[in-house]
Amino acid sequence: MGGTGVGKSTFISKLFMYDFLRQQLNTYLTRIGTQEVNLYRFEYKRNSTVYLVDTPGFDDSYRTDYEVLQEIASFLKVSFQDGVKLNGIIYLHRISDNRLQGSAIRCMNMFRKIVGGGTVYQNIILATTMWESVDPTVGTRREIDLVNHSSFWSKLKQEGCQIRRHQNTKTAAMELVSFFIKERTDKVVLSLQEDLVTKNKELADTAAGKEARDRLAEEVENQRRELKNIKAQLQEALKGRSKDIASALHEERRHSRAKAKKLQKDYATFSEDMRRGFEEASKRQEVKIMALTRGIKTVKREKSRIDKKLIPPSNPFKSTSWSRQTATAAFNLLMVTIMMVVGLRSPKALGLRISVITSGKVQGF
């Protein structure tokens, strides 16, 4: 998780085995951005597959915070209902930002509302990215500021979060993922999941939903102040007979009024819009998770059949290296065929599924 442009998709692309697939995926994801929750899987070790969940950022320029929340919440609800629990969360933040922006603090506030409290924070990594873009001394100073900031990472560290650096390499990415495989193997349930599934709350009535409503109310008030400021500037321009400036301000006021009107409407219909959007997003997630589950079962069954056929049971250790390599190569081809039949449509999904080369015991998300 993390804000828009912090390197979430780049982080995921580093975990792919082949350089050309890693480069193609990174180029594609960087170009389109993360617009919805997406699942990515890769082989951590033999018979150990890791699933990563890529989420859109809350400071998106083209989507409201409550629209992004609908997308994330729908995945968390549907996956939890299907018995899937998270091993943990990696939250990314750009170390290249020269100051702690308001958007970053708002993202962190929403993150805390989603997570809740308790021991969940012991399964969370707060990682800084883009160290290659800053002087190490400057980056270290910013990192200290982030950790000591009361509205950012200070309380989270006290509650058990790990503070790490992601150096934009496959090794660095694997080290972060390994934390959940080797050190924190327990599963976690987020506060938002408890509210939506166990307590059967409406999304608008959860802590995260209320946070989204408060942000929308703040936007309404900010737009009202902006419109008032434009009106004052326009009056001054008319007094000074500045026709060009007045004309530009008239146009700006028109756009500001339209935006204010939309925000007021969104706020008035917040609960209903949240409920309807959440239901639609949940339906999309159900289809996605059903396809994922079906694919996992099929791949496990086929891999088991291939291993039994290619490795003689009478002497399983004879020519084991050659047999396993052959099994993996055959399985790669079979994997492509299976995943193309499972129901993939987008280029992103196709590129992802082709790059998966094995499936076994699921170690976690």
Tab-separated table of C-alpha atoms in Angstrom:
chain	number	residue	atom	x	y	z
A	1	MET	CA	0.000	0.000	0.000
A	2	GLY	CA	0.970	3.646	-0.208
A	3	GLY	CA	0.256	6.859	-2.074
A	4	THR	CA	0.208	7.249	-5.829
A	5	GLY	CA	3.660	7.133	-7.413
A	6	VAL	CA	5.581	5.755	-4.428
A	7	GLY	CA	6.762	2.686	-6.355
A	8	LYS	CA	4.270	-0.056	-5.451
A	9	SER	CA	4.076	-1.499	-8.963
A	10	THR	CA	7.830	-1.125	-9.445
A	11	PHE	CA	8.393	-3.046	-6.212
A	12	ILE	CA	6.213	-5.905	-7.455
A	13	SER	CA	7.942	-6.010	-10.847
A	14	LYS	CA	11.304	-6.581	-9.113
A	15	LEU	CA	10.108	-9.955	-7.879
A	16	PHE	CA	9.696	-11.423	-11.360
A	17	MET	CA	12.280	-14.014	-12.346
A	18	TYR	CA	13.192	-12.892	-15.856
A	19	ASP	CA	14.602	-9.444	-16.589
A	20	PHE	CA	12.619	-8.886	-19.786
A	21	LEU	CA	9.305	-9.778	-18.076
A	22	ARG	CA	10.223	-7.560	-15.137
A	23	GLN	CA	10.983	-4.649	-17.450
A	24	GLN	CA	7.821	-5.107	-19.526
A	25	LEU	CA	5.592	-5.331	-16.460
A	26	ASN	CA	7.162	-2.287	-14.830
A	27	THR	CA	6.800	-0.217	-18.029
A	28	TYR	CA	3.176	-1.230	-18.432
A	29	LEU	CA	2.169	-0.624	-14.797
A	30	THR	CA	3.990	2.705	-14.641
A	31	ARG	CA	2.195	3.857	-17.780
A	32	ILE	CA	-1.326	2.965	-16.677
A	33	GLY	CA	-0.970	3.344	-12.914
A	34	THR	CA	-2.807	1.205	-10.386
A	35	GLN	CA	-6.523	1.839	-10.928
A	36	GLU	CA	-7.868	-1.192	-9.089
A	37	VAL	CA	-6.743	-3.886	-6.680
A	38	ASN	CA	-4.627	-6.464	-8.519
A	39	LEU	CA	-3.162	-9.806	-7.472
A	40	TYR	CA	0.380	-10.853	-8.369
A	41	ARG	CA	2.000	-14.200	-7.658
A	42	PHE	CA	5.560	-15.415	-7.918
A	43	GLU	CA	7.633	-18.412	-6.858
A	44	TYR	CA	9.408	-17.674	-3.593
A	45	LYS	CA	10.867	-21.163	-3.318
A	46	ARG	CA	9.956	-24.546	-4.684
A	47	ASN	CA	6.413	-25.408	-3.566
A	48	SER	CA	6.078	-21.957	-2.002
A	49	THR	CA	4.086	-19.280	-3.810
A	50	VAL	CA	3.672	-15.708	-2.580
A	51	TYR	CA	0.657	-13.584	-3.487
A	52	LEU	CA	0.958	-9.814	-3.472
A	53	VAL	CA	-1.944	-7.363	-3.526
A	54	ASP	CA	-1.311	-4.060	-5.315
A	55	THR	CA	-3.673	-1.254	-4.275
A	56	PRO	CA	-4.442	2.192	-5.735
A	57	GLY	CA	-3.289	5.242	-3.767
A	58	PHE	CA	-5.657	7.525	-1.872
A	59	ASP	CA	-4.175	10.729	-3.290
A	60	ASP	CA	-5.190	9.889	-6.862
A	61	SER	CA	-5.758	12.904	-9.136
A	62	TYR	CA	-8.587	11.230	-11.055
A	63	ARG	CA	-10.502	9.377	-8.337
A	64	THR	CA	-11.959	10.436	-5.015
A	65	ASP	CA	-10.755	8.902	-1.785
A	66	TYR	CA	-14.068	7.151	-1.226
A	67	GLU	CA	-13.899	5.569	-4.693
A	68	VAL	CA	-10.430	4.207	-3.892
A	69	LEU	CA	-11.693	3.021	-0.501
A	70	GLN	CA	-14.544	1.131	-2.202
A	71	GLU	CA	-12.004	-0.732	-4.333
A	72	ILE	CA	-9.709	-1.691	-1.461
A	73	ALA	CA	-12.525	-2.479	0.981
A	74	SER	CA	-14.302	-4.730	-1.518
A	75	PHE	CA	-11.190	-6.878	-1.933
A	76	LEU	CA	-10.586	-7.086	1.812
A	77	LYS	CA	-14.200	-8.101	2.433
A	78	VAL	CA	-14.536	-10.704	-0.331
A	79	SER	CA	-11.149	-12.313	0.344
A	80	PHE	CA	-11.846	-12.500	4.104
A	81	GLN	CA	-15.258	-14.060	3.460
A	82	ASP	CA	-13.515	-16.719	1.358
A	83	GLY	CA	-11.184	-17.549	4.238
A	84	VAL	CA	-8.143	-15.711	2.862
A	85	LYS	CA	-6.167	-13.799	5.478
A	86	LEU	CA	-3.209	-11.501	5.010
A	87	ASN	CA	0.264	-12.264	6.309
A	88	GLY	CA	0.986	-8.564	6.505
A	89	ILE	CA	1.274	-5.231	4.722
A	90	ILE	CA	4.182	-3.375	3.120
A	91	TYR	CA	3.495	0.375	3.186
A	92	LEU	CA	5.728	2.402	0.834
A	93	HIS	CA	6.726	6.078	1.030
A	94	ARG	CA	9.043	8.125	-1.233
A	95	ILE	CA	12.210	9.251	0.518
A	96	SER	CA	12.713	11.634	-2.423
A	97	ASP	CA	9.973	13.971	-1.143
A	98	ASN	CA	11.760	16.973	0.334
A	99	ARG	CA	9.020	17.495	2.913
A	100	LEU	CA	6.163	15.567	4.460
A	101	GLN	CA	3.194	16.599	2.331
A	102	GLY	CA	-0.396	16.812	3.486
A	103	SER	CA	-1.412	14.110	1.003
A	104	ALA	CA	1.074	11.684	2.595
A	105	ILE	CA	-0.347	12.366	6.052
A	106	ARG	CA	-3.906	11.884	4.767
A	107	CYS	CA	-2.908	8.549	3.202
A	108	MET	CA	-1.382	7.441	6.492
A	109	ASN	CA	-4.492	8.463	8.432
A	110	MET	CA	-6.684	6.387	6.128
A	111	PHE	CA	-4.246	3.495	6.377
A	112	ARG	CA	-4.559	3.513	10.156
A	113	LYS	CA	-8.353	3.521	9.925
A	114	ILE	CA	-8.228	0.459	7.670
A	115	VAL	CA	-5.758	-1.434	9.857
A	116	GLY	CA	-7.165	-0.561	13.281
A	117	GLY	CA	-4.899	-1.407	16.207
A	118	GLY	CA	-3.487	-4.183	18.344
A	119	THR	CA	-0.863	-6.702	17.287
A	120	VAL	CA	-1.615	-6.212	13.562
A	121	TYR	CA	1.118	-3.580	13.399
A	122	GLN	CA	3.745	-6.217	14.147
A	123	ASN	CA	2.984	-7.590	10.662
A	124	ILE	CA	3.479	-4.268	8.896
A	125	ILE	CA	6.617	-2.952	7.198
A	126	LEU	CA	6.998	0.791	6.612
A	127	ALA	CA	9.484	1.023	3.746
A	128	THR	CA	11.012	4.041	2.056
A	129	THR	CA	11.627	3.979	-1.706
A	130	MET	CA	13.602	5.902	-4.345
A	131	TRP	CA	16.859	6.055	-2.388
A	132	GLU	CA	18.679	6.126	-5.709
A	133	SER	CA	17.230	9.628	-6.257
A	134	VAL	CA	18.661	11.291	-3.135
A	135	ASP	CA	21.946	11.861	-1.414
A	136	PRO	CA	22.322	9.204	1.334
A	137	THR	CA	22.894	11.850	4.004
A	138	VAL	CA	19.780	13.764	2.980
A	139	GLY	CA	17.766	10.557	2.790
A	140	THR	CA	18.860	9.469	6.258
A	141	ARG	CA	17.835	12.829	7.707
A	142	ARG	CA	14.405	12.575	6.061
A	143	GLU	CA	14.016	9.017	7.303
A	144	ILE	CA	14.653	10.174	10.878
A	145	ASP	CA	12.045	12.917	10.441
A	146	LEU	CA	9.484	10.383	9.208
A	147	VAL	CA	10.081	8.069	12.152
A	148	ASN	CA	9.932	10.903	14.700
A	149	HIS	CA	6.890	12.670	13.207
A	150	SER	CA	3.932	12.241	15.570
A	151	SER	CA	1.406	12.241	12.696
A	152	PHE	CA	3.327	9.779	10.577
A	153	TRP	CA	5.498	6.824	11.650
A	154	SER	CA	6.325	7.557	15.284
A	155	LYS	CA	3.261	5.862	16.832
A	156	LEU	CA	3.326	3.041	14.299
A	157	LYS	CA	6.897	2.140	15.202
A	158	GLN	CA	5.967	2.119	18.882
A	159	GLU	CA	3.139	-0.295	18.095
A	160	GLY	CA	5.519	-2.741	16.406
A	161	CYS	CA	5.898	-1.723	12.749
A	162	GLN	CA	9.217	-2.504	11.037
A	163	ILE	CA	11.114	0.397	9.412
A	164	ARG	CA	12.996	-0.705	6.293
A	165	ARG	CA	14.599	0.686	3.145
A	166	HIS	CA	13.812	-0.603	-0.326
A	167	GLN	CA	16.833	-0.064	-2.579
A	168	ASN	CA	14.951	-0.759	-5.830
A	169	THR	CA	16.509	-4.182	-6.471
A	170	LYS	CA	15.151	-7.712	-6.580
A	171	THR	CA	17.260	-8.635	-3.550
A	172	ALA	CA	15.817	-5.738	-1.539
A	173	ALA	CA	12.263	-6.653	-2.540
A	174	MET	CA	12.838	-10.296	-1.595
A	175	GLU	CA	14.163	-9.258	1.816
A	176	LEU	CA	10.937	-7.402	2.582
A	177	VAL	CA	8.778	-10.321	1.473
A	178	SER	CA	10.964	-12.779	3.413
A	179	PHE	CA	10.017	-11.022	6.650
A	180	PHE	CA	6.518	-12.482	6.351
A	181	ILE	CA	7.803	-15.918	5.374
A	182	LYS	CA	10.511	-16.378	8.005
A	183	GLU	CA	9.704	-14.043	10.911
A	184	ARG	CA	5.980	-13.186	10.934
A	185	THR	CA	4.188	-16.287	9.700
A	186	ASP	CA	0.929	-15.621	11.564
A	187	LYS	CA	-2.133	-14.254	9.762
A	188	VAL	CA	-3.824	-10.932	10.529
A	189	VAL	CA	-7.345	-9.560	10.307
A	190	LEU	CA	-7.721	-5.827	9.714
A	191	SER	CA	-10.222	-3.640	11.539
A	192	LEU	CA	-12.028	-2.864	8.272
A	193	GLN	CA	-12.482	-6.586	7.599
A	194	GLU	CA	-13.930	-7.124	11.072
A	195	ASP	CA	-16.365	-4.247	10.585
A	196	LEU	CA	-17.555	-5.342	7.137
A	197	VAL	CA	-17.770	-9.110	7.683
A	198	THR	CA	-17.987	-9.933	11.394
A	199	LYS	CA	-19.990	-6.860	12.471
A	200	ASN	CA	-21.802	-6.528	9.111
A	201	LYS	CA	-21.408	-2.739	9.002
A	202	GLU	CA	-22.014	-0.566	5.966
A	203	LEU	CA	-18.759	0.765	4.523
A	204	ALA	CA	-19.853	4.361	5.218
A	205	ASP	CA	-20.258	3.490	8.936
A	206	THR	CA	-16.751	2.048	9.376
A	207	ALA	CA	-13.841	4.103	10.700
A	208	ALA	CA	-12.359	4.256	7.190
A	209	GLY	CA	-15.727	5.266	5.700
A	210	LYS	CA	-16.119	8.068	8.232
A	211	GLU	CA	-12.603	9.246	7.426
A	212	ALA	CA	-13.541	9.401	3.721
A	213	ARG	CA	-16.688	11.383	4.574
A	214	ASP	CA	-14.678	13.847	6.676
A	215	ARG	CA	-12.261	14.372	3.793
A	216	LEU	CA	-15.132	15.064	1.428
A	217	ALA	CA	-16.554	17.611	3.884
A	218	GLU	CA	-13.108	19.226	4.026
A	219	GLU	CA	-13.005	19.431	0.224
A	220	VAL	CA	-16.439	21.082	0.193
A	221	GLU	CA	-15.250	23.712	2.665
A	222	ASN	CA	-11.985	24.316	0.785
A	223	GLN	CA	-13.888	24.803	-2.453
A	224	ARG	CA	-16.243	27.263	-0.756
A	225	ARG	CA	-13.279	29.328	0.438
A	226	GLU	CA	-11.683	29.210	-3.001
A	227	LEU	CA	-14.874	30.447	-4.633
A	228	LYS	CA	-15.097	33.283	-2.121
A	229	ASN	CA	-11.484	34.252	-2.858
A	230	ILE	CA	-12.094	34.267	-6.628
A	231	LYS	CA	-15.130	36.503	-6.128
A	232	ALA	CA	-13.027	39.029	-4.165
A	233	GLN	CA	-10.322	39.036	-6.868
A	234	LEU	CA	-12.957	39.562	-9.552
A	235	GLN	CA	-14.391	42.589	-7.757
A	236	GLU	CA	-10.914	44.117	-7.529
A	237	ALA	CA	-10.299	43.472	-11.215
A	238	LEU	CA	-13.589	45.132	-12.187
A	239	LYS	CA	-12.763	48.173	-10.058
A	240	GLY	CA	-9.433	48.523	-11.805
A	241	ARG	CA	-11.053	47.995	-15.207
A	242	SER	CA	-8.721	45.089	-15.968
A	243	LYS	CA	-10.835	43.382	-18.619
A	244	ASP	CA	-8.408	40.570	-19.434
A	245	ILE	CA	-7.952	39.641	-15.770
A	246	ALA	CA	-11.687	39.927	-15.138
A	247	SER	CA	-12.434	37.647	-18.086
A	248	ALA	CA	-10.007	35.017	-16.824
A	249	LEU	CA	-11.491	35.225	-13.320
A	250	HIS	CA	-15.029	34.887	-14.696
A	251	GLU	CA	-13.977	31.607	-16.338
A	252	GLU	CA	-12.202	30.419	-13.205
A	253	ARG	CA	-15.283	31.222	-11.127
A	254	ARG	CA	-17.460	29.227	-13.496
A	255	HIS	CA	-15.260	26.141	-13.121
A	256	SER	CA	-15.045	26.640	-9.355
A	257	ARG	CA	-18.822	26.867	-9.039
A	258	ALA	CA	-19.298	23.664	-11.040
A	259	LYS	CA	-16.774	21.836	-8.864
A	260	ALA	CA	-18.369	23.141	-5.670
A	261	LYS	CA	-21.788	22.019	-6.860
A	262	LYS	CA	-20.521	18.509	-7.615
A	263	LEU	CA	-18.769	18.228	-4.245
A	264	GLN	CA	-21.904	19.319	-2.411
A	265	LYS	CA	-23.946	16.733	-4.310
A	266	ASP	CA	-21.361	14.026	-3.563
A	267	TYR	CA	-21.477	14.871	0.129
A	268	ALA	CA	-25.280	14.859	0.224
A	269	THR	CA	-25.456	11.420	-1.405
A	270	PHE	CA	-22.309	10.025	0.225
A	271	SER	CA	-23.848	7.067	2.060
A	272	GLU	CA	-25.920	5.877	-0.900
A	273	ASP	CA	-23.074	6.355	-3.391
A	274	MET	CA	-20.714	4.494	-1.064
A	275	ARG	CA	-23.132	1.587	-0.681
A	276	ARG	CA	-23.815	1.278	-4.420
A	277	GLY	CA	-20.168	1.656	-5.446
A	278	PHE	CA	-19.059	-0.841	-2.817
A	279	GLU	CA	-21.556	-3.443	-4.049
A	280	GLU	CA	-20.382	-3.046	-7.633
A	281	ALA	CA	-16.713	-3.280	-6.616
A	282	SER	CA	-17.445	-6.387	-4.515
A	283	LYS	CA	-18.994	-8.138	-7.505
A	284	ARG	CA	-15.853	-7.475	-9.539
A	285	GLN	CA	-13.684	-8.827	-6.750
A	286	GLU	CA	-15.798	-11.970	-6.417
A	287	VAL	CA	-15.191	-12.827	-10.067
A	288	LYS	CA	-11.467	-12.134	-9.707
A	289	ILE	CA	-11.035	-14.239	-6.570
A	290	MET	CA	-13.123	-17.103	-7.983
A	291	ALA	CA	-10.867	-17.189	-11.054
A	292	LEU	CA	-7.790	-17.083	-8.840
A	293	THR	CA	-9.027	-19.940	-6.644
A	294	ARG	CA	-9.953	-22.029	-9.682
A	295	GLY	CA	-6.545	-21.422	-11.225
A	296	ILE	CA	-4.692	-22.388	-8.029
A	297	LYS	CA	-6.578	-25.670	-7.729
A	298	THR	CA	-6.005	-26.531	-11.380
A	299	VAL	CA	-2.304	-25.731	-11.245
A	300	LYS	CA	-1.772	-27.745	-8.060
A	301	ARG	CA	-3.508	-30.754	-9.573
A	302	GLU	CA	-1.521	-30.593	-12.815
A	303	LYS	CA	1.797	-30.047	-11.051
A	304	SER	CA	1.188	-33.048	-8.831
A	305	ARG	CA	0.421	-35.182	-11.885
A	306	ILE	CA	3.576	-34.027	-13.715
A	307	ASP	CA	5.843	-34.642	-10.704
A	308	LYS	CA	4.470	-38.141	-10.198
A	309	LYS	CA	4.940	-38.997	-13.875
A	310	LEU	CA	8.480	-37.645	-14.311
A	311	ILE	CA	10.055	-38.665	-10.987
A	312	PRO	CA	10.095	-42.499	-10.572
A	313	PRO	CA	8.774	-43.478	-7.107
A	314	SER	CA	11.133	-46.483	-6.898
A	315	ASN	CA	14.207	-44.260	-6.735
A	316	PRO	CA	13.134	-40.617	-6.219
A	317	PHE	CA	16.682	-39.358	-5.744
A	318	LYS	CA	18.122	-40.759	-8.963
A	319	SER	CA	18.618	-38.010	-11.577
A	320	THR	CA	16.444	-35.762	-9.413
A	321	SER	CA	18.021	-32.558	-10.756
A	322	TRP	CA	17.356	-33.455	-14.383
A	323	SER	CA	13.806	-34.692	-13.659
A	324	ARG	CA	12.796	-31.605	-11.716
A	325	GLN	CA	14.160	-29.278	-14.398
A	326	THR	CA	12.212	-31.166	-17.030
A	327	ALA	CA	9.080	-31.081	-14.876
A	328	THR	CA	9.433	-27.337	-14.359
A	329	ALA	CA	9.904	-26.679	-18.089
A	330	ALA	CA	6.847	-28.766	-18.963
A	331	PHE	CA	4.877	-27.136	-16.200
A	332	ASN	CA	5.743	-23.634	-17.471
A	333	LEU	CA	4.136	-24.427	-20.825
A	334	LEU	CA	1.124	-25.980	-19.167
A	335	MET	CA	0.802	-22.971	-16.878
A	336	VAL	CA	0.464	-20.591	-19.814
A	337	THR	CA	-2.313	-22.697	-21.339
A	338	ILE	CA	-4.196	-23.102	-18.067
A	339	MET	CA	-4.094	-19.439	-17.130
A	340	MET	CA	-5.230	-18.320	-20.579
A	341	VAL	CA	-8.269	-20.553	-20.169
A	342	VAL	CA	-9.081	-19.431	-16.616
A	343	GLY	CA	-10.626	-16.195	-17.852
A	344	LEU	CA	-7.938	-13.584	-18.378
A	345	ARG	CA	-8.626	-10.589	-20.556
A	346	SER	CA	-6.277	-7.698	-19.813
A	347	PRO	CA	-2.667	-7.482	-21.082
A	348	LYS	CA	-1.556	-6.928	-17.509
A	349	ALA	CA	-3.133	-10.142	-16.307
A	350	LEU	CA	-1.840	-12.107	-19.287
A	351	GLY	CA	1.712	-10.901	-18.734
A	352	LEU	CA	1.414	-11.762	-15.068
A	353	ARG	CA	0.069	-15.259	-15.461
A	354	ILE	CA	2.618	-16.241	-18.109
A	355	SER	CA	5.426	-15.291	-15.765
A	356	VAL	CA	4.204	-17.627	-13.014
A	357	ILE	CA	6.198	-20.846	-13.142
A	358	THR	CA	5.082	-22.912	-10.166
A	359	SER	CA	2.465	-23.282	-7.505
A	360	GLY	CA	2.479	-25.103	-4.233
A	361	LYS	CA	1.792	-24.377	-0.629
A	362	VAL	CA	0.565	-20.801	-0.291
A	363	GLN	CA	2.796	-19.065	2.209
A	364	GLY	CA	0.814	-15.830	2.240
A	365	PHE	CA	0.003	-12.522	0.618
